Short mmCIF file of C-alpha atoms in Angstrom, two decimals:
data_model
loop_
_atom_site.label_atom_id
_atom_site.label_comp_id
_atom_site.label_asym_id
_atom_site.label_seq_id
_atom_site.Cartn_x
_atom_site.Cartn_y
_atom_site.Cartn_z
CA UNK A 50 28.58 173.54 -52.43
CA UNK A 51 29.48 173.86 -56.11
CA UNK A 52 32.16 171.69 -57.68
CA UNK A 53 32.99 171.09 -61.30
CA UNK A 54 36.19 170.42 -63.21
CA UNK A 55 39.19 168.15 -63.30
CA UNK A 56 40.65 167.79 -59.77
CA UNK A 57 44.15 167.69 -61.24
CA UNK A 58 43.71 171.25 -62.56
CA UNK A 59 42.71 172.75 -59.17
CA UNK A 60 42.76 175.65 -58.26
CA UNK A 61 41.50 176.48 -61.75
CA UNK A 62 43.57 179.59 -62.37
CA UNK A 63 42.35 179.70 -65.98
CA UNK A 64 38.65 179.00 -65.28
CA UNK A 65 38.91 175.28 -66.09
CA UNK A 66 36.53 174.55 -63.23
CA UNK A 67 35.06 175.82 -59.96
CA UNK A 68 35.12 174.84 -56.32
CA UNK A 69 32.87 176.94 -54.07
CA UNK A 70 31.38 176.52 -50.61
CA UNK A 71 29.16 179.18 -48.98
CA UNK A 72 29.03 179.06 -45.17
CA UNK A 73 26.89 181.55 -43.20
CA UNK A 74 28.03 181.99 -39.59
CA UNK A 75 26.09 183.63 -36.75
CA UNK A 76 27.47 185.06 -33.48
CA UNK A 77 30.97 184.07 -34.59
CA UNK A 78 34.35 185.22 -33.26
CA UNK A 79 37.00 186.13 -35.82
CA UNK A 80 40.54 186.29 -34.36
CA UNK A 81 42.49 187.38 -37.43
CA UNK A 82 45.79 188.17 -35.64
CA UNK A 83 46.96 187.24 -32.11
CA UNK A 84 47.88 190.83 -31.18
CA UNK A 85 44.75 192.48 -32.63
CA UNK A 86 41.33 192.44 -30.90
CA UNK A 87 39.08 189.64 -32.16
CA UNK A 88 35.81 190.52 -33.89
CA UNK A 89 32.99 189.16 -31.73
CA UNK A 90 29.24 188.51 -32.11
CA UNK A 91 29.85 188.51 -35.84
CA UNK A 92 27.29 187.55 -38.47
CA UNK A 93 29.39 186.77 -41.51
CA UNK A 94 29.18 184.87 -44.78
CA UNK A 95 32.19 182.81 -45.82
CA UNK A 96 32.67 182.15 -49.52
CA UNK A 97 35.38 179.56 -50.20
CA UNK A 98 36.11 179.96 -53.90
CA UNK A 99 38.85 177.85 -55.48
CA UNK A 100 42.05 178.72 -53.57
CA UNK A 101 40.71 181.84 -51.86
CA UNK A 102 38.28 182.92 -49.16
CA UNK A 103 35.91 185.91 -49.29
CA UNK A 104 34.09 187.04 -46.14
CA UNK A 105 31.35 189.65 -45.89
CA UNK A 106 29.45 191.18 -42.99
CA UNK A 107 27.00 194.07 -42.90
CA UNK A 108 28.04 195.28 -39.46
CA UNK A 109 30.43 194.51 -36.61
CA UNK A 110 31.66 196.32 -33.50
CA UNK A 111 35.30 197.43 -33.30
CA UNK A 112 35.57 198.42 -29.68
CA UNK A 113 33.27 201.42 -29.29
CA UNK A 114 32.87 202.13 -33.01
CA UNK A 115 30.78 200.41 -35.65
CA UNK A 116 32.23 198.85 -38.80
CA UNK A 117 29.91 198.39 -41.77
CA UNK A 118 30.36 196.84 -45.21
CA UNK A 119 33.12 194.65 -43.80
CA UNK A 120 34.97 192.64 -46.45
CA UNK A 121 37.77 190.25 -45.51
CA UNK A 122 39.63 188.40 -48.23
CA UNK A 123 42.37 185.83 -48.61
CA UNK A 124 42.76 186.04 -52.41
CA UNK A 125 45.28 183.20 -52.61
CA UNK A 126 46.08 180.80 -49.76
CA UNK A 127 49.64 180.34 -51.02
CA UNK A 128 50.39 184.07 -50.59
CA UNK A 129 49.39 184.01 -46.90
CA UNK A 130 47.77 187.43 -46.81
CA UNK A 131 44.46 188.63 -45.38
CA UNK A 132 42.94 191.93 -46.56
CA UNK A 133 40.21 193.65 -44.53
CA UNK A 134 38.22 196.70 -45.62
CA UNK A 135 35.43 198.42 -43.70
CA UNK A 136 33.61 201.71 -43.25
CA UNK A 137 33.92 203.01 -39.68
CA UNK A 138 31.46 205.23 -37.84
CA UNK A 139 31.30 206.16 -34.18
CA UNK A 140 32.52 208.49 -31.44
CA UNK A 141 36.05 209.76 -32.01
CA UNK A 142 36.98 209.21 -28.36
CA UNK A 143 36.45 205.44 -28.84
CA UNK A 144 38.99 205.16 -31.67
CA UNK A 145 42.10 205.60 -29.49
CA UNK A 146 41.22 202.84 -26.98
CA UNK A 147 40.75 200.40 -29.87
CA UNK A 148 44.25 201.02 -31.24
CA UNK A 149 45.65 200.77 -27.69
CA UNK A 150 44.94 197.04 -27.95
CA UNK A 151 46.95 196.65 -31.16
CA UNK A 152 50.64 196.81 -32.17
CA UNK A 153 49.99 200.47 -33.06
CA UNK A 154 49.61 201.39 -29.37
CA UNK A 155 52.94 203.26 -29.17
CA UNK A 156 52.42 205.21 -32.41
CA UNK A 157 48.85 205.83 -33.50
CA UNK A 158 47.47 205.00 -30.04
CA UNK A 159 49.86 207.45 -28.34
CA UNK A 160 48.96 210.21 -30.79
CA UNK A 161 45.24 209.74 -30.20
CA UNK A 162 45.88 209.92 -26.45
CA UNK A 163 47.52 213.33 -26.84
CA UNK A 164 45.20 214.58 -29.61
CA UNK A 165 41.77 213.50 -28.37
CA UNK A 166 38.92 213.60 -30.88
CA UNK A 167 35.34 214.02 -29.75
CA UNK A 168 32.14 213.82 -31.77
CA UNK A 169 31.27 211.24 -34.41
CA UNK A 170 33.82 210.39 -37.09
CA UNK A 171 33.55 208.56 -40.40
CA UNK A 172 36.50 206.59 -41.72
CA UNK A 173 37.56 204.01 -44.25
CA UNK A 174 39.87 201.33 -42.83
CA UNK A 175 42.12 198.92 -44.75
CA UNK A 176 44.20 196.24 -43.03
CA UNK A 177 46.87 194.30 -44.91
CA UNK A 178 47.64 191.32 -42.68
CA UNK A 179 50.45 188.87 -43.52
CA UNK A 180 49.54 185.44 -42.17
CA UNK A 181 53.20 184.54 -41.68
CA UNK A 182 53.61 186.80 -38.64
CA UNK A 183 55.00 189.88 -40.40
CA UNK A 184 53.83 193.38 -39.45
CA UNK A 185 50.25 194.41 -40.19
CA UNK A 186 49.73 197.54 -42.30
CA UNK A 187 46.75 199.64 -41.22
CA UNK A 188 45.74 202.55 -43.42
CA UNK A 189 42.70 204.67 -44.08
CA UNK A 190 41.04 208.06 -44.26
CA UNK A 191 39.16 209.85 -41.48
CA UNK A 192 36.57 212.54 -42.22
CA UNK A 193 35.89 215.22 -39.61
CA UNK A 194 32.71 217.25 -39.47
CA UNK A 195 32.28 219.76 -36.66
CA UNK A 196 34.37 217.66 -34.29
CA UNK A 197 36.36 218.92 -31.34
CA UNK A 198 40.01 218.12 -30.68
CA UNK A 199 41.55 218.36 -27.22
CA UNK A 200 45.31 218.96 -27.48
CA UNK A 201 46.47 217.49 -24.20
CA UNK A 202 50.01 218.96 -24.07
CA UNK A 203 48.58 222.46 -24.57
CA UNK A 204 45.47 221.84 -22.44
CA UNK A 205 43.43 223.49 -25.18
CA UNK A 206 40.53 222.49 -27.44
CA UNK A 207 39.87 223.14 -31.13
CA UNK A 208 36.15 223.30 -31.91
CA UNK A 209 34.15 222.88 -35.13
CA UNK A 210 37.00 220.93 -36.73
CA UNK A 211 36.37 220.05 -40.38
CA UNK A 212 38.44 218.27 -43.02
CA UNK A 213 40.13 214.94 -43.57
CA UNK A 214 43.32 213.12 -42.63
CA UNK A 215 44.84 209.83 -43.73
CA UNK A 216 47.07 207.36 -41.93
CA UNK A 217 49.42 204.50 -42.72
CA UNK A 218 50.15 202.79 -39.41
CA UNK A 219 51.50 205.56 -37.18
CA UNK A 220 52.12 208.08 -39.97
CA UNK A 221 49.26 210.58 -40.16
CA UNK A 222 48.87 213.38 -42.68
CA UNK A 223 46.00 215.81 -43.02
CA UNK A 224 44.74 217.94 -45.84
CA UNK A 225 43.69 221.53 -45.13
CA UNK A 226 41.57 221.68 -41.95
CA UNK A 227 39.44 224.45 -40.49
CA UNK A 228 38.45 224.97 -36.87
CA UNK A 229 37.68 227.53 -34.18
CA UNK A 230 40.29 228.22 -31.49
CA UNK A 231 39.96 230.87 -28.81
CA UNK A 232 36.68 231.93 -30.48
CA UNK A 233 38.48 232.65 -33.76
CA UNK A 234 38.57 230.89 -37.17
CA UNK A 235 41.72 228.83 -37.74
CA UNK A 236 43.33 227.11 -40.72
CA UNK A 237 45.68 224.21 -40.04
CA UNK A 238 47.23 220.98 -41.24
CA UNK A 239 49.30 218.35 -39.47
CA UNK A 240 51.53 215.33 -39.99
CA UNK A 241 53.22 212.76 -37.77
CA UNK A 242 56.40 210.72 -38.03
CA UNK A 243 57.86 207.81 -36.08
CA UNK A 244 61.37 208.92 -35.10
CA UNK A 245 64.13 206.81 -33.56
CA UNK A 246 63.49 208.13 -30.04
CA UNK A 247 60.08 209.79 -30.21
CA UNK A 248 56.81 209.94 -32.08
CA UNK A 249 56.54 213.45 -33.50
CA UNK A 250 53.55 215.62 -34.37
CA UNK A 251 53.97 218.71 -36.57
CA UNK A 252 51.16 221.27 -36.94
CA UNK A 253 51.01 224.35 -39.20
CA UNK A 254 48.57 227.11 -38.23
CA UNK A 255 47.42 230.46 -39.59
CA UNK A 256 44.63 232.91 -38.94
CA UNK A 257 43.47 236.52 -38.91
CA UNK A 258 42.36 237.16 -35.35
CA UNK A 259 40.82 239.97 -33.36
CA UNK A 260 42.60 239.91 -29.98
CA UNK A 261 39.51 241.28 -28.21
CA UNK A 262 37.49 238.18 -29.18
CA UNK A 263 39.91 235.64 -27.72
CA UNK A 264 38.37 235.71 -24.26
CA UNK A 265 41.73 235.53 -22.45
CA UNK A 266 42.74 239.21 -22.09
CA UNK A 267 42.02 241.26 -18.94
CA UNK A 268 39.11 243.73 -19.42
CA UNK A 269 41.39 246.79 -19.22
CA UNK A 270 43.60 245.41 -22.00
CA UNK A 271 40.61 244.31 -24.05
CA UNK A 272 39.09 247.80 -23.93
CA UNK A 273 42.34 249.42 -25.10
CA UNK A 274 42.78 247.31 -28.25
CA UNK A 275 41.00 247.07 -31.58
CA UNK A 276 41.71 245.60 -35.01
CA UNK A 277 43.06 242.23 -36.14
CA UNK A 278 46.35 240.33 -36.42
CA UNK A 279 47.34 238.17 -39.38
CA UNK A 280 49.58 235.41 -38.05
CA UNK A 281 51.04 231.99 -38.76
CA UNK A 282 52.67 229.42 -36.55
CA UNK A 283 54.11 225.97 -36.04
CA UNK A 284 53.58 223.52 -33.20
CA UNK A 285 55.90 220.56 -32.68
CA UNK A 286 54.97 217.87 -30.15
CA UNK A 287 57.42 215.11 -29.22
CA UNK A 288 56.05 211.93 -27.65
CA UNK A 289 59.19 210.06 -26.51
CA UNK A 290 58.84 206.32 -26.24
CA UNK A 291 60.37 206.31 -22.74
CA UNK A 292 60.00 209.86 -21.41
CA UNK A 293 57.51 212.72 -20.94
CA UNK A 294 55.84 214.71 -23.71
CA UNK A 295 57.44 218.01 -24.76
CA UNK A 296 56.35 220.71 -27.20
CA UNK A 297 57.63 223.79 -29.02
CA UNK A 298 55.42 226.59 -30.37
CA UNK A 299 56.46 229.45 -32.63
CA UNK A 300 54.06 232.19 -33.77
CA UNK A 301 54.78 235.07 -36.15
CA UNK A 302 52.45 237.98 -36.79
CA UNK A 303 52.19 241.66 -37.64
CA UNK A 304 50.31 244.17 -35.48
CA UNK A 305 49.88 246.56 -38.44
CA UNK A 306 46.07 246.47 -38.28
CA UNK A 307 45.89 246.74 -34.47
CA UNK A 308 45.38 250.05 -32.69
CA UNK A 309 46.32 250.38 -29.03
CA UNK A 310 45.30 253.04 -26.52
CA UNK A 311 47.58 251.68 -23.83
CA UNK A 312 50.06 254.03 -22.15
CA UNK A 313 53.33 254.73 -23.96
CA UNK A 314 55.34 252.90 -25.20
CA UNK A 315 52.56 250.37 -25.83
CA UNK A 316 50.28 252.78 -27.68
CA UNK A 317 50.13 252.71 -31.50
CA UNK A 318 47.82 253.69 -34.33
CA UNK A 319 46.52 251.22 -36.90
CA UNK A 320 48.76 251.12 -39.97
CA UNK A 321 52.06 251.04 -38.10
CA UNK A 322 53.81 247.73 -38.82
CA UNK A 323 55.11 245.83 -35.79
CA UNK A 324 56.27 242.29 -36.66
CA UNK A 325 56.33 240.04 -33.58
CA UNK A 326 57.63 236.57 -32.79
CA UNK A 327 56.44 234.47 -29.84
CA UNK A 328 57.89 231.12 -28.78
CA UNK A 329 56.99 228.65 -26.06
CA UNK A 330 58.73 225.48 -24.92
CA UNK A 331 57.20 223.18 -22.36
CA UNK A 332 55.86 219.86 -21.16
CA UNK A 333 52.76 218.70 -19.31
CA UNK A 334 53.91 220.47 -16.11
CA UNK A 335 55.36 223.84 -17.15
CA UNK A 336 56.41 226.05 -20.06
CA UNK A 337 58.75 228.95 -20.85
CA UNK A 338 57.45 231.84 -23.00
CA UNK A 339 59.60 234.32 -24.93
CA UNK A 340 58.78 237.02 -27.46
CA UNK A 341 60.33 239.82 -29.45
CA UNK A 342 59.47 242.69 -31.73
CA UNK A 343 61.17 242.36 -35.10
CA UNK A 344 62.12 245.21 -37.39
#
């Protein structure tokens, strides 16, 4: 304990004195908010300095992920606010279950249930926690390096996913991402919003694909095609708060660089422009697919 200064001038806002108590705790439990999971088996150092509290821990478990360089601060008791910062590392599939135990279950938790990350992730987490019962703000950045992403509504997986996205509570926004989808390179970005009736995910996609490498065409069709298709698309996923998930997909491309040896009228030489539009609407049980050739 360190104490010096005139007690009448506490909390020494202008460095007229100092009050400090250092308290190391071992195997502690830190319940920082009633509706957030408590931090358990925590080795932490408490530094009571004047009218604030600074807490530091080298490592702590957050569900199935590891938090390192944890810093928790109450800069001023009178402002009733706790700030927590930590580096996060661990399996992506453990992140969703953690947020399912928080007030973000219906937003960020629901998104991570529909967009399921696998592989290790690195993140920076910041929590702004009012101690008067107001809503917690959770924000941070997540770095992806050769992860996979299972898109549950589409029953499809992106592989070798690289890039970064940020979040503020349930609002997510990515920078440019790269991945492999249907054995082809893919560029994408995404964002999410919390609507009045549904949590919404918007994805922009583009690529230059060789249809014969997708691995989904029948052999006879595969053998009759060659070349590549430059395309772009949008995927919208609605996660209603009280109903089933729905999605809408729209893809636009040009078959100019594709040659087809299929029977007429499906045959064409490379160099002949054929703009196409494909749309799909569905849910977790069924979908309707439409398409058209555009002039």
